[in-house]
PDB file of C-alpha atoms in Angstrom:
ATOM      1  CA  MET A1360       5.834  -0.245   7.950  1.00  0.00           C
ATOM      2  CA  ASN A1361       6.390   3.323   8.345  1.00  0.00           C
ATOM      3  CA  THR A1362       2.947   4.730   8.951  1.00  0.00           C
ATOM      4  CA  GLN A1363       4.285   8.383   8.585  1.00  0.00           C
ATOM      5  CA  ILE A1364       5.085   7.389   4.961  1.00  0.00           C
ATOM      6  CA  LEU A1365       1.654   6.349   4.369  1.00  0.00           C
ATOM      7  CA  LYS A1366      -0.050   9.163   6.131  1.00  0.00           C
ATOM      8  CA  GLY A1367       2.086  11.957   4.414  1.00  0.00           C
ATOM      9  CA  ASN A1368       2.316  10.691   0.835  1.00  0.00           C
ATOM     10  CA  TRP A1369      -0.505   8.155   0.376  1.00  0.00           C
ATOM     11  CA  ASN A1370      -2.117   9.761  -2.688  1.00  0.00           C
ATOM     12  CA  GLU A1371       1.128   9.876  -4.438  1.00  0.00           C
ATOM     13  CA  LEU A1372       2.137   6.442  -3.408  1.00  0.00           C
ATOM     14  CA  LYS A1373      -1.273   5.156  -4.475  1.00  0.00           C
ATOM     15  CA  GLY A1374      -0.937   6.558  -7.940  1.00  0.00           C
ATOM     16  CA  LYS A1375       2.675   5.023  -8.253  1.00  0.00           C
ATOM     17  CA  LEU A1376       1.407   1.587  -7.054  1.00  0.00           C
ATOM     18  CA  GLN A1377      -1.286   1.720  -9.631  1.00  0.00           C
ATOM     19  CA  GLN A1378       1.152   2.426 -12.331  1.00  0.00           C
ATOM     20  CA  GLN A1379       3.319  -0.428 -11.355  1.00  0.00           C
ATOM     21  CA  PHE A1380       0.451  -2.939 -10.615  1.00  0.00           C
ATOM     22  CA  ALA A1381      -2.375  -2.054 -12.933  1.00  0.00           C
ATOM     23  CA  ASP A1382      -4.766  -4.664 -11.385  1.00  0.00           C
ATOM     24  CA  LEU A1383      -4.846  -2.759  -8.182  1.00  0.00           C
ATOM     25  CA  THR A1384      -8.185  -0.903  -7.834  1.00  0.00           C
ATOM     26  CA  ASP A1385      -9.034   2.097  -5.533  1.00  0.00           C
ATOM     27  CA  ASP A1386     -10.777  -0.310  -3.121  1.00  0.00           C
ATOM     28  CA  ASP A1387      -7.621  -2.308  -2.825  1.00  0.00           C
ATOM     29  CA  LEU A1388      -5.691   0.880  -2.075  1.00  0.00           C
ATOM     30  CA  LEU A1389      -8.297   2.458   0.458  1.00  0.00           C
ATOM     31  CA  TYR A1390      -6.193   3.813   3.249  1.00  0.00           C
ATOM     32  CA  GLU A1391      -7.938   4.482   6.689  1.00  0.00           C
ATOM     33  CA  GLU A1392      -5.797   5.740   9.575  1.00  0.00           C
ATOM     34  CA  GLY A1393      -5.307   3.003  12.162  1.00  0.00           C
ATOM     35  CA  LYS A1394      -6.277   0.269   9.727  1.00  0.00           C
ATOM     36  CA  GLU A1395      -2.799  -0.104   8.002  1.00  0.00           C
ATOM     37  CA  ASN A1396      -2.770  -3.912   8.676  1.00  0.00           C
ATOM     38  CA  GLU A1397      -5.995  -4.152   6.748  1.00  0.00           C
ATOM     39  CA  LEU A1398      -4.422  -2.280   3.765  1.00  0.00           C
ATOM     40  CA  TYR A1399      -1.305  -4.515   3.852  1.00  0.00           C
ATOM     41  CA  GLY A1400      -3.635  -7.673   4.018  1.00  0.00           C
ATOM     42  CA  ARG A1401      -5.423  -6.482   0.837  1.00  0.00           C
ATOM     43  CA  LEU A1402      -2.088  -5.678  -0.979  1.00  0.00           C
ATOM     44  CA  GLN A1403      -0.525  -9.023   0.066  1.00  0.00           C
ATOM     45  CA  LYS A1404      -3.534 -10.867  -1.251  1.00  0.00           C
ATOM     46  CA  LYS A1405      -3.899  -8.954  -4.490  1.00  0.00           C
ATOM     47  CA  LEU A1406      -0.129  -9.191  -5.324  1.00  0.00           C
ATOM     48  CA  GLY A1407       0.656 -12.516  -3.853  1.00  0.00           C
ATOM     49  CA  LYS A1408       3.515 -11.061  -1.826  1.00  0.00           C
ATOM     50  CA  THR A1409       4.502 -11.209   1.906  1.00  0.00           C
ATOM     51  CA  LYS A1410       4.140  -8.259   4.225  1.00  0.00           C
ATOM     52  CA  GLU A1411       7.789  -7.709   3.916  1.00  0.00           C
ATOM     53  CA  ASP A1412       7.674  -7.663   0.078  1.00  0.00           C
ATOM     54  CA  VAL A1413       4.759  -5.235   0.281  1.00  0.00           C
ATOM     55  CA  ASP A1414       6.706  -2.940   2.650  1.00  0.00           C
ATOM     56  CA  GLN A1415       9.790  -3.008   0.371  1.00  0.00           C
ATOM     57  CA  ILE A1416       7.652  -2.160  -2.566  1.00  0.00           C
ATOM     58  CA  ILE A1417       6.221   0.903  -0.729  1.00  0.00           C
ATOM     59  CA  GLU A1418       9.632   2.114   0.506  1.00  0.00           C
ATOM     60  CA  ASN A1419      11.117   1.878  -2.923  1.00  0.00           C
ATOM     61  CA  LEU A1420       8.357   4.001  -4.593  1.00  0.00           C
TER      62      LEU A1420
END
């Protein structure tokens, strides 16, 4: 994952993810610097996707 993408545009990406996947909550999308793997784990679990799939979803937003 490109952490620069997350750091720079997270609020915008978060909104787009919630539009695309309505069942994602603010807690699911909580971003803390240095804890990107935890964020990925929450997204993988909630969406039922692999890390690569989640990475691709974020890159395509």
